[in-house]
PDB file of C-alpha atoms in Angstrom:
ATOM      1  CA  UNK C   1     107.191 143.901 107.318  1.00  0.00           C
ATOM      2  CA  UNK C   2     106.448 139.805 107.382  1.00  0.00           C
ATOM      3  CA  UNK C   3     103.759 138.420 105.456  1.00  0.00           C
ATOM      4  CA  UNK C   4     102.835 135.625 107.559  1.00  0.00           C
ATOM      5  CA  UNK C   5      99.785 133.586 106.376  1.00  0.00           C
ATOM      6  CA  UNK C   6      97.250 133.003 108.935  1.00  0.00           C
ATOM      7  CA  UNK C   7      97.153 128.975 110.487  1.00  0.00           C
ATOM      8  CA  UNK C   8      94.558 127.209 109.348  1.00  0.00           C
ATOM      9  CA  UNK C   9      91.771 126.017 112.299  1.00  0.00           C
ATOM     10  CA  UNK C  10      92.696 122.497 111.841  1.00  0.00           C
ATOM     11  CA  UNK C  11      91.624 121.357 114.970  1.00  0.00           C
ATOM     12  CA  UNK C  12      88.116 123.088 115.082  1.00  0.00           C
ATOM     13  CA  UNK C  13      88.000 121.539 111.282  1.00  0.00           C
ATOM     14  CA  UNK C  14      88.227 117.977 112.524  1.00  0.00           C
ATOM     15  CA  UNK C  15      85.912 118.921 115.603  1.00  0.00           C
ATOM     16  CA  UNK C  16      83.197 119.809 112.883  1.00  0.00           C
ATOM     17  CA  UNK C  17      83.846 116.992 110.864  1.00  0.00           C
ATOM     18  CA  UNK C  18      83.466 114.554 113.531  1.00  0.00           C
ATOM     19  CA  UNK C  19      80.544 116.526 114.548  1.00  0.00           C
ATOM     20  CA  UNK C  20      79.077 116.135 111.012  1.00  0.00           C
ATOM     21  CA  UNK C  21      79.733 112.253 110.776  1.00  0.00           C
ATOM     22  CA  UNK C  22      77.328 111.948 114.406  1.00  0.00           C
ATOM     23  CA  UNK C  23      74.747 113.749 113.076  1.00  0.00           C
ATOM     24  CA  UNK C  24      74.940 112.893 109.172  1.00  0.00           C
ATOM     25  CA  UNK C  25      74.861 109.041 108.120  1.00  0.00           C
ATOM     26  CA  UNK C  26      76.268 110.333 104.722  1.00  0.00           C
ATOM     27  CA  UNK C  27      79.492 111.320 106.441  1.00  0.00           C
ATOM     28  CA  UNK C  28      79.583 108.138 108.560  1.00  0.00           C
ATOM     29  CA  UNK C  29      79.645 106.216 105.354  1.00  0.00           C
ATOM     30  CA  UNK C  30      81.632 108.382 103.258  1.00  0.00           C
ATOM     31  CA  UNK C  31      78.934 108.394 100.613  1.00  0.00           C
ATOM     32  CA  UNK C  32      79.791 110.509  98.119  1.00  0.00           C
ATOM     33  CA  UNK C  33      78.447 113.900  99.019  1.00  0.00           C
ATOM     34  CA  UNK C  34      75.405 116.119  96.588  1.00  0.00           C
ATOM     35  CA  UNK C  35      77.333 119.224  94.524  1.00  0.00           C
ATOM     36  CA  UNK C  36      77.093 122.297  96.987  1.00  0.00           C
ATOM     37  CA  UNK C  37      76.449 120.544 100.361  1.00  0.00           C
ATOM     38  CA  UNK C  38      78.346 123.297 101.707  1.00  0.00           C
ATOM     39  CA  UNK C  39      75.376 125.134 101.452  1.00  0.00           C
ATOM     40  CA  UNK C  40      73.082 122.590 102.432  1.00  0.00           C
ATOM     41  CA  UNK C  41      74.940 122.386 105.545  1.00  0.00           C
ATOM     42  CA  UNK C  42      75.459 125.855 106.290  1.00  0.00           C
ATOM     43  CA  UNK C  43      71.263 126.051 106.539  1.00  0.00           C
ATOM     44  CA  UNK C  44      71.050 123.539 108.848  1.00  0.00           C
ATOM     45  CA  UNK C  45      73.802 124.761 111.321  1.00  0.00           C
ATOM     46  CA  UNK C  46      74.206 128.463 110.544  1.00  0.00           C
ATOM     47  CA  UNK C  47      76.627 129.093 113.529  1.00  0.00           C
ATOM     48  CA  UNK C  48      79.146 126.667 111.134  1.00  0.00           C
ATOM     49  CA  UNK C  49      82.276 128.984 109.710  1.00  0.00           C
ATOM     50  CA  UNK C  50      82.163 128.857 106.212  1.00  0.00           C
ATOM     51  CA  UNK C  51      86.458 128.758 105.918  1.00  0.00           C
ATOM     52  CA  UNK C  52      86.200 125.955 108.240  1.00  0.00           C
ATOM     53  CA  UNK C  53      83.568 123.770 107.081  1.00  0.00           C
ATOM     54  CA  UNK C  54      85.549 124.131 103.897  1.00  0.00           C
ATOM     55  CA  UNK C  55      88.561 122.655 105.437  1.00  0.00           C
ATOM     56  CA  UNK C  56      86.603 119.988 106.878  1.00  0.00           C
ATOM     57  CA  UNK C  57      84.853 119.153 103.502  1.00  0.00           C
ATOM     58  CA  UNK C  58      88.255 119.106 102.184  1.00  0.00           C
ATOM     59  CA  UNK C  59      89.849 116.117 104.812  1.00  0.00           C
ATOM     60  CA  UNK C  60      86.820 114.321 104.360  1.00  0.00           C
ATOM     61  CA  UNK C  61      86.204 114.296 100.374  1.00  0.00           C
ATOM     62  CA  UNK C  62      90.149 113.854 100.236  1.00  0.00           C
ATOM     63  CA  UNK C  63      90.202 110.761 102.619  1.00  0.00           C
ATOM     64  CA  UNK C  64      90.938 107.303 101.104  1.00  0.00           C
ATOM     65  CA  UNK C  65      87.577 106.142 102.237  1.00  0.00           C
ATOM     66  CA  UNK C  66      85.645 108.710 100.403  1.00  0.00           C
ATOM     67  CA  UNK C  67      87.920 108.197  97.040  1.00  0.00           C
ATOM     68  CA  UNK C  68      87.112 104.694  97.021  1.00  0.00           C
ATOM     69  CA  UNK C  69      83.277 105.324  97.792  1.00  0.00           C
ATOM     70  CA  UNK C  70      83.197 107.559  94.719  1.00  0.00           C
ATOM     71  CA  UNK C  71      84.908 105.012  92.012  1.00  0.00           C
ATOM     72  CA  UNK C  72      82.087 102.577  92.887  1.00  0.00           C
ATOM     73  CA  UNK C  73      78.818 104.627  93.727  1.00  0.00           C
ATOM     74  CA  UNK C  74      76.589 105.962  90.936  1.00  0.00           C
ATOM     75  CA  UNK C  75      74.558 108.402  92.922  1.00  0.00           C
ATOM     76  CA  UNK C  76      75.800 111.302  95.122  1.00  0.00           C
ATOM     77  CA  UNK C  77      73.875 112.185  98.554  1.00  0.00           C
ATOM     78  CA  UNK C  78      72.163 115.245 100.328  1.00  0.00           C
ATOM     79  CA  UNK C  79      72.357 115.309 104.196  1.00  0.00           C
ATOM     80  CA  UNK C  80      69.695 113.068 104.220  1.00  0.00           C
ATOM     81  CA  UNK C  81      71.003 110.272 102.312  1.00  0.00           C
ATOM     82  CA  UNK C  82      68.562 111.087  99.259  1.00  0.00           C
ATOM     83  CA  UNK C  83      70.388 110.448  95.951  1.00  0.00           C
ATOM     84  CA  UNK C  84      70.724 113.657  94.038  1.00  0.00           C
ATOM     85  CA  UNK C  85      72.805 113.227  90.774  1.00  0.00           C
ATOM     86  CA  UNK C  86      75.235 111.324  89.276  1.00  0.00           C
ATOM     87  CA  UNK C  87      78.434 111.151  89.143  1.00  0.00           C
ATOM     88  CA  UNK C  88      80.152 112.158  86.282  1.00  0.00           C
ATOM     89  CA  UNK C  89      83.109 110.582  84.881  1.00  0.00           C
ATOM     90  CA  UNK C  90      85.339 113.917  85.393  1.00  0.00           C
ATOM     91  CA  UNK C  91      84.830 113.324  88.897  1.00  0.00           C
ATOM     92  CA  UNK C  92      85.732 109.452  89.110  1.00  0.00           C
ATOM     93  CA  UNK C  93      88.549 110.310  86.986  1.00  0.00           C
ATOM     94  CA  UNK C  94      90.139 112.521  89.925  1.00  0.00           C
ATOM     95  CA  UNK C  95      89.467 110.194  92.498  1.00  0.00           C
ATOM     96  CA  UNK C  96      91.545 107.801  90.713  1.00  0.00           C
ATOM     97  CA  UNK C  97      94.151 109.915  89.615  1.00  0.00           C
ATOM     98  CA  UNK C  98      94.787 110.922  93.695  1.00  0.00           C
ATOM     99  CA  UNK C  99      94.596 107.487  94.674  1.00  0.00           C
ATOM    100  CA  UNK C 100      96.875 106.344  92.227  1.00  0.00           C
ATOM    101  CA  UNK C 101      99.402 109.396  93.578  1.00  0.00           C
ATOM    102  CA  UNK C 102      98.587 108.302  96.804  1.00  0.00           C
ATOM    103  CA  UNK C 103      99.647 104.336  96.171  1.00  0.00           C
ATOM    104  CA  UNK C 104     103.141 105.744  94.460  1.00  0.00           C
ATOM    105  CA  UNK C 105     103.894 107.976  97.010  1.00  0.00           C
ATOM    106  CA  UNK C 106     103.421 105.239  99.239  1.00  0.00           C
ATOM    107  CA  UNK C 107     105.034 102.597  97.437  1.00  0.00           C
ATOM    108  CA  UNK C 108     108.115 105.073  97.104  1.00  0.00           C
ATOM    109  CA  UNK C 109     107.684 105.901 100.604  1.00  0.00           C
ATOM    110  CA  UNK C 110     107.722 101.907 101.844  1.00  0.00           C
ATOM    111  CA  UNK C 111     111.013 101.912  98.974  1.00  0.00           C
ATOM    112  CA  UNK C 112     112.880 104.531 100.814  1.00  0.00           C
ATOM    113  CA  UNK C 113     112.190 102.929 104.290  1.00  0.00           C
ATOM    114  CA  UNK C 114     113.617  99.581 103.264  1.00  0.00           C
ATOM    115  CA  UNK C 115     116.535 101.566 101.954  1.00  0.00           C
ATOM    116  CA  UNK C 116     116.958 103.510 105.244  1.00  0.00           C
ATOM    117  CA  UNK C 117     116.986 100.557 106.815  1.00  0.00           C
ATOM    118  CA  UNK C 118     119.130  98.697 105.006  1.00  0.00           C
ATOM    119  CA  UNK C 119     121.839 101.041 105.266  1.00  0.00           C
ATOM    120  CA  UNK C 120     121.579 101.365 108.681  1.00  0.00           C
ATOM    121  CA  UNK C 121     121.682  97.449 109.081  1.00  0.00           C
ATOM    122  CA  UNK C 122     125.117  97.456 106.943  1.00  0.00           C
ATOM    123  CA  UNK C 123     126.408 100.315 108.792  1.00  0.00           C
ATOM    124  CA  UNK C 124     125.529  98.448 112.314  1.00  0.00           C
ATOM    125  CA  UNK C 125     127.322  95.322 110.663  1.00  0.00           C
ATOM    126  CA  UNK C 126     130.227  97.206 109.901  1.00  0.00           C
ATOM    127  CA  UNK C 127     130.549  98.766 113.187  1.00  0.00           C
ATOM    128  CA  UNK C 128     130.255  95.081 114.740  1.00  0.00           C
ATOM    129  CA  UNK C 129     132.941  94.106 112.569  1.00  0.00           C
ATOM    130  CA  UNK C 130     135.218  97.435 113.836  1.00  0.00           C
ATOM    131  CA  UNK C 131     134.530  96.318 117.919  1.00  0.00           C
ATOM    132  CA  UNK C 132     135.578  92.553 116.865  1.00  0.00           C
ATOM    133  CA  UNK C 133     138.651  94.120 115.003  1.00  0.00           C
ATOM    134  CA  UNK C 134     139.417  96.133 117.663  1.00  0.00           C
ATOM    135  CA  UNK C 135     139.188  93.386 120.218  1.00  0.00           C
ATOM    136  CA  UNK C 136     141.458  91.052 118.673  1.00  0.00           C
ATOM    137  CA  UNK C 137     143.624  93.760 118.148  1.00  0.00           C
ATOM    138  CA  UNK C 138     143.643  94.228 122.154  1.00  0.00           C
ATOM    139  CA  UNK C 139     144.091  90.077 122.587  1.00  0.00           C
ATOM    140  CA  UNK C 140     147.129  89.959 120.174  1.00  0.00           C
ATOM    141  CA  UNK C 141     148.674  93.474 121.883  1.00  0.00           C
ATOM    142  CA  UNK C 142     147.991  91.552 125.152  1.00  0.00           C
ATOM    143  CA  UNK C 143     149.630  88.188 124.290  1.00  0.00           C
ATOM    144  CA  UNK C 144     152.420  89.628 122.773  1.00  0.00           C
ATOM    145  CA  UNK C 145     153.154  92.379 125.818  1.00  0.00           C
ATOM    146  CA  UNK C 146     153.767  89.261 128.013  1.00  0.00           C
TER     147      UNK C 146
END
């Protein structure tokens, strides 16, 4: 017996969320989004999966853009761009701490690219080196065969 875990609907996720951002200016500018717009949402398009507009509240309130939004707003939005509360400082917290992940991943990331690459220029150096080896090699077997 396998216990496989069902794939996620990421494609009809990003559908909806692109959907959302047409018809929502809060989504559009990544405004930082009122406590339970799931269900806010879910009233005005009932049709909407509720496992998938989770997902796509997820990418968006996880994006870069929506992190930065929250450190610097006061206020977060309904669907209609009406400020609703506050933000609280639990909540800015977070965005920083997964921003500041997100910059040391990155950083590490750009570190172990440069390394990669370095390597791979040394090793394409040394093989250079080998073929010019080689090929004196060849001339001096060549002169000296005469």
């Amino acid at each position: 017996m396998t216990n496989k875990s069902p794939t996620l609907p990421v494609s009809a996720a990003q559908e909806l969320l692109n959907s959302l951002k047409k018809s929502f200016p809060v989504f559009q500018r990544n405004d930082p989004l009122a406590i339970g717009i799931d269900k806010q949402i879910i009233e005005r398009l009932p049709e909407t999966s509720l496992k998938i507009l989770r997902l796509a509240l997820t990418y968006h309130t996880k994006s870069s853009r929506y992190l930065q939004k929250t450190l610097t707003s006061a206020t977060r939005f309904d669907l209609d761009g009406n400020p609703k509360e506050e933000i609280n400082d639990t909540h800015r917290a977070h965005a920083q701490q997964l921003l500041n992940e997100r910059a040391k991943k990155n950083a590490e990331r750009i570190k172990a690219q440069a390394e990669f690459d370095r390597l791979r220029q040394l090793e394409a150096a040394e093989l250079e080196a080998t073929k010019r080896r080689a090929e004196k090699m060849n001339q001096l077997a060549m002169k000296f065969a005469k």
